[in-house]
GROMACS .gro file of C-alpha atoms in nm:
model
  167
    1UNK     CA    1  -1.310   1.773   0.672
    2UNK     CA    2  -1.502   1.477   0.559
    3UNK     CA    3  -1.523   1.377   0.253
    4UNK     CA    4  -1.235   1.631   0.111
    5UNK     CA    5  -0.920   1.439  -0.062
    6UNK     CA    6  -0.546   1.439   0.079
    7UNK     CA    7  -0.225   1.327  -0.065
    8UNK     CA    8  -0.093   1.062   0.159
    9UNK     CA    9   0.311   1.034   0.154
   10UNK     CA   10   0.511   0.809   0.375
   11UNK     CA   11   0.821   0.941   0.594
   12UNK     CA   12   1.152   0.776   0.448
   13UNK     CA   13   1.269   0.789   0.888
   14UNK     CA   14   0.951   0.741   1.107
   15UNK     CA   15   1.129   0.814   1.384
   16UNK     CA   16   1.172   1.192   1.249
   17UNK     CA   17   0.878   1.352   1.461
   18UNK     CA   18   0.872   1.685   1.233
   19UNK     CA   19   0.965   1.583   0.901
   20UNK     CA   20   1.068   1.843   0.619
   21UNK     CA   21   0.992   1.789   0.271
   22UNK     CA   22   1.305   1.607   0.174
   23UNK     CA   23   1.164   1.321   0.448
   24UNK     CA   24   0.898   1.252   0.298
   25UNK     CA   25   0.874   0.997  -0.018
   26UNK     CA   26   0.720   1.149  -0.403
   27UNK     CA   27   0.502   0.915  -0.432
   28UNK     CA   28   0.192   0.822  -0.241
   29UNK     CA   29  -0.211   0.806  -0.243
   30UNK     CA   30  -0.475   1.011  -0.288
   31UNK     CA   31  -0.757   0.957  -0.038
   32UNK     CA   32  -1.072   1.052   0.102
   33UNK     CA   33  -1.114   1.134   0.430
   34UNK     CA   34  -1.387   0.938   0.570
   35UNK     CA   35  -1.434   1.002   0.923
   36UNK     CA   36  -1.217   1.191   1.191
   37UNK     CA   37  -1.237   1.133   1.566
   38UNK     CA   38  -1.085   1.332   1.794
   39UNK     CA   39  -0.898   1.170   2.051
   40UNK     CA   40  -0.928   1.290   2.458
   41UNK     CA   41  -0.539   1.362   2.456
   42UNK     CA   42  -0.559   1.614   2.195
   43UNK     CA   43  -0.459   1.434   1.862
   44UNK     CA   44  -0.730   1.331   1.547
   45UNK     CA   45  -0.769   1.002   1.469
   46UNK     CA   46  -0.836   0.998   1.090
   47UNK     CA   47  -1.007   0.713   0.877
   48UNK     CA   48  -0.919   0.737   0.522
   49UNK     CA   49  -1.029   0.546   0.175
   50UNK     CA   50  -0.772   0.551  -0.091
   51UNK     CA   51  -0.843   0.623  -0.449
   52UNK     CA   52  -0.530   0.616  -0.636
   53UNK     CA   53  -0.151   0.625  -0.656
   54UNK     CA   54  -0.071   0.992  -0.691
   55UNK     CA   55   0.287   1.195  -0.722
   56UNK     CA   56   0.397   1.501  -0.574
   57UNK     CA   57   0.468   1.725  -0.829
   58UNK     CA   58   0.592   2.055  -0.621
   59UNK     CA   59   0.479   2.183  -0.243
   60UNK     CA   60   0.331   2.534  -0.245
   61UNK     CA   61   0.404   2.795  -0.030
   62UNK     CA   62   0.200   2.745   0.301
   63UNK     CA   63   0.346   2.769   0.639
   64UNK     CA   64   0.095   2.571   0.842
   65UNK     CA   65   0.078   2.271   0.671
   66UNK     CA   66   0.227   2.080   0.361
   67UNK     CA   67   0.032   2.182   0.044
   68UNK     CA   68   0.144   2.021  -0.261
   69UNK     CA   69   0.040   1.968  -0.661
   70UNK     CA   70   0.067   1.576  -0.761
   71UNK     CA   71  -0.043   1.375  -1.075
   72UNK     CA   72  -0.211   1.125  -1.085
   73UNK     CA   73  -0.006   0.726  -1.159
   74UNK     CA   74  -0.251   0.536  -1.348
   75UNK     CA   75  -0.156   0.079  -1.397
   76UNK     CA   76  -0.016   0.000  -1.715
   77UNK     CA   77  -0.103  -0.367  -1.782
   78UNK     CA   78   0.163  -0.580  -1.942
   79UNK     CA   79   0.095  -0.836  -2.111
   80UNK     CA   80  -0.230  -1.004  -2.042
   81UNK     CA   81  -0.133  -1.395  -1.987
   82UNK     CA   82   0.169  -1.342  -1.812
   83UNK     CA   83  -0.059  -1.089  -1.540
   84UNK     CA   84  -0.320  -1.381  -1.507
   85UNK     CA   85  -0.020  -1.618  -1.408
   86UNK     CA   86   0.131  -1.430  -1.215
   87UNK     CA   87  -0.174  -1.294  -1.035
   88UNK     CA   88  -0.272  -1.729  -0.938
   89UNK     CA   89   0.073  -1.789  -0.824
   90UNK     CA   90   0.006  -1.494  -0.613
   91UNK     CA   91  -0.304  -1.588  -0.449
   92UNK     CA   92  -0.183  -1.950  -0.386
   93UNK     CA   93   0.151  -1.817  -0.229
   94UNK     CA   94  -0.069  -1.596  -0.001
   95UNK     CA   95  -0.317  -1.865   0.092
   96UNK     CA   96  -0.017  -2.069   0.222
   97UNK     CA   97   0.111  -1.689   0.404
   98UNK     CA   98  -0.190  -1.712   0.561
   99UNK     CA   99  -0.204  -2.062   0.717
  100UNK     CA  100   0.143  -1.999   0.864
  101UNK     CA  101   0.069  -1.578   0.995
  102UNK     CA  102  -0.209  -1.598   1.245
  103UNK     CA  103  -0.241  -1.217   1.251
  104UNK     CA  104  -0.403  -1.259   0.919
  105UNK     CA  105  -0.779  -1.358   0.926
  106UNK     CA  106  -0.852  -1.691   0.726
  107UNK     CA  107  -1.155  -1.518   0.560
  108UNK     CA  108  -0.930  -1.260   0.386
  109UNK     CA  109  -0.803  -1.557   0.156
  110UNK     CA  110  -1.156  -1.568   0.069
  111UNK     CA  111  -1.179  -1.196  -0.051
  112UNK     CA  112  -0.882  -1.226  -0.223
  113UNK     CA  113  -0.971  -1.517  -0.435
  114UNK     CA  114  -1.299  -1.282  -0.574
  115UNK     CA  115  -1.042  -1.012  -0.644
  116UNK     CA  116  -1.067  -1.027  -1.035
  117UNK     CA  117  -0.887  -0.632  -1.086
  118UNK     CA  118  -0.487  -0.789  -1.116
  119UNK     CA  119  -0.380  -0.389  -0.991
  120UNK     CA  120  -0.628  -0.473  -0.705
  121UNK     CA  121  -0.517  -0.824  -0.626
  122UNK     CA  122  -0.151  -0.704  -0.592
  123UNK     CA  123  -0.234  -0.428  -0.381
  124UNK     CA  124  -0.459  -0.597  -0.109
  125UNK     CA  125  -0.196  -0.885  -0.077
  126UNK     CA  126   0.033  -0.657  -0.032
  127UNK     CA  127  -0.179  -0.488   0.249
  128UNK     CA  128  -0.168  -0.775   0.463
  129UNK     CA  129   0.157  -0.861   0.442
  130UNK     CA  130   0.465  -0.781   0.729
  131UNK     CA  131   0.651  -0.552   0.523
  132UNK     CA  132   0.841  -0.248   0.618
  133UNK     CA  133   0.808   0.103   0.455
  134UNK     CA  134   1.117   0.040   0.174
  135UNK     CA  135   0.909  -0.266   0.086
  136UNK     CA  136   0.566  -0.136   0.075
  137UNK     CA  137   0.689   0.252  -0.103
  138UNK     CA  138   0.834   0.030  -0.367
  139UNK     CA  139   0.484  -0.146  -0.464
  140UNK     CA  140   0.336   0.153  -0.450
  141UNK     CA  141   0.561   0.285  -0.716
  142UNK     CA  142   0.502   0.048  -0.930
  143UNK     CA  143   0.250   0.131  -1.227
  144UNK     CA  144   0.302  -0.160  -1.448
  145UNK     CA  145   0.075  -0.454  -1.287
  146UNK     CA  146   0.282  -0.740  -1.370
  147UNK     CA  147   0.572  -0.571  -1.213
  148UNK     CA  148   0.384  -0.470  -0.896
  149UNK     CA  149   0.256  -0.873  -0.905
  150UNK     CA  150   0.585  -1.031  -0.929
  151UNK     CA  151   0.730  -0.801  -0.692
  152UNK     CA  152   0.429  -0.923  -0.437
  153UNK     CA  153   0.532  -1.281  -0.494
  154UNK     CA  154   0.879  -1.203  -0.447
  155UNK     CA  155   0.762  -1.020  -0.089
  156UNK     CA  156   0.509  -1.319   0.001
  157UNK     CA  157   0.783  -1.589  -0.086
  158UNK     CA  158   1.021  -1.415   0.167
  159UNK     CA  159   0.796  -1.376   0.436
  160UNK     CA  160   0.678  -1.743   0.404
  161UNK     CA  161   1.057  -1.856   0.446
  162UNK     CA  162   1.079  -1.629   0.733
  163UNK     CA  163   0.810  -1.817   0.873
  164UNK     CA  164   0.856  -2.136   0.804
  165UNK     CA  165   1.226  -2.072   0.983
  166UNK     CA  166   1.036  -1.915   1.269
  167UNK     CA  167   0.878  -2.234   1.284
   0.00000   0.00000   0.00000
């Protein structure tokens, strides 16, 4: 239903087509569900908005579908100087990702140099970067900012060697 919220978890095997609990990661996002479109083969194609990082707490008893309780992850900080550092190496790393990925749009180095939120900034590098699920779960685990930042440079600085050998 639009506008209701979901708890969005990744599966730890995507190639596990009915996944139990136990295949499923803890943590994950809340989100609201924005608009639904229902395909002509029979599945729903759903457009969501996240809100915030969330964890599952325990799934209740419901046979149809999973049901769970989660808490809500809010961002610790750190320590203020070292976040601003961290978050300019960042965007500079990623404006040189971008000029050697041509998947990624030039103008999103634009909207990521207005990004003044450090949580933020981390997150929507992070979004448009080639990672797989490990990579991306462990981000999204990450409360403390300057953690989740220096783990994003880490991730960009790979991927930019990866490139640069692909070039």
């Amino acid at each position: 239903k639009v506008g209701k919220q979901i708890l969005l978890l990744a599966q730890k095997q995507a190639d596990v087509d009915e996944p139990a609990a136990e295949d499923l990661y803890d943590v994950g996002a809340v989100a609201t569900i924005r608009q639904l479109l229902k395909l002509p083969d029979g599945p729903v194609k759903v457009l969501v908005e996240g809100a915030q990082r969330a964890k599952m707490v325990k799934y209740t008893d419901c046979s149809e579908y999973y049901e769970a309780e989660a808490v809500a992850l809010g961002d610790t900080m750190g320590e203020r100087l070292e976040a601003e550092a961290l978050a300019r190496s960042a965007t500079t790393e990623f404006e040189s990702y971008v000029k050697l990925n041509k998947k990624v749009p030039p103008e999103v180095v634009g909207a990521v140099q207005q990004i003044e939120d450090y949580a933020k900034l981390a997150d929507t590098i992070a979004s448009h970067l080639a990672l797989k699920i490990p990579d991306r779960q462990a981000i999204l685990e990450t409360t403390a900012v300057t953690e989740r930042l220096e783990k994003v440079l880490g991730l960009i600085e790979s991927e930019i060697s990866v490139l640069q050998v692909e070039k």
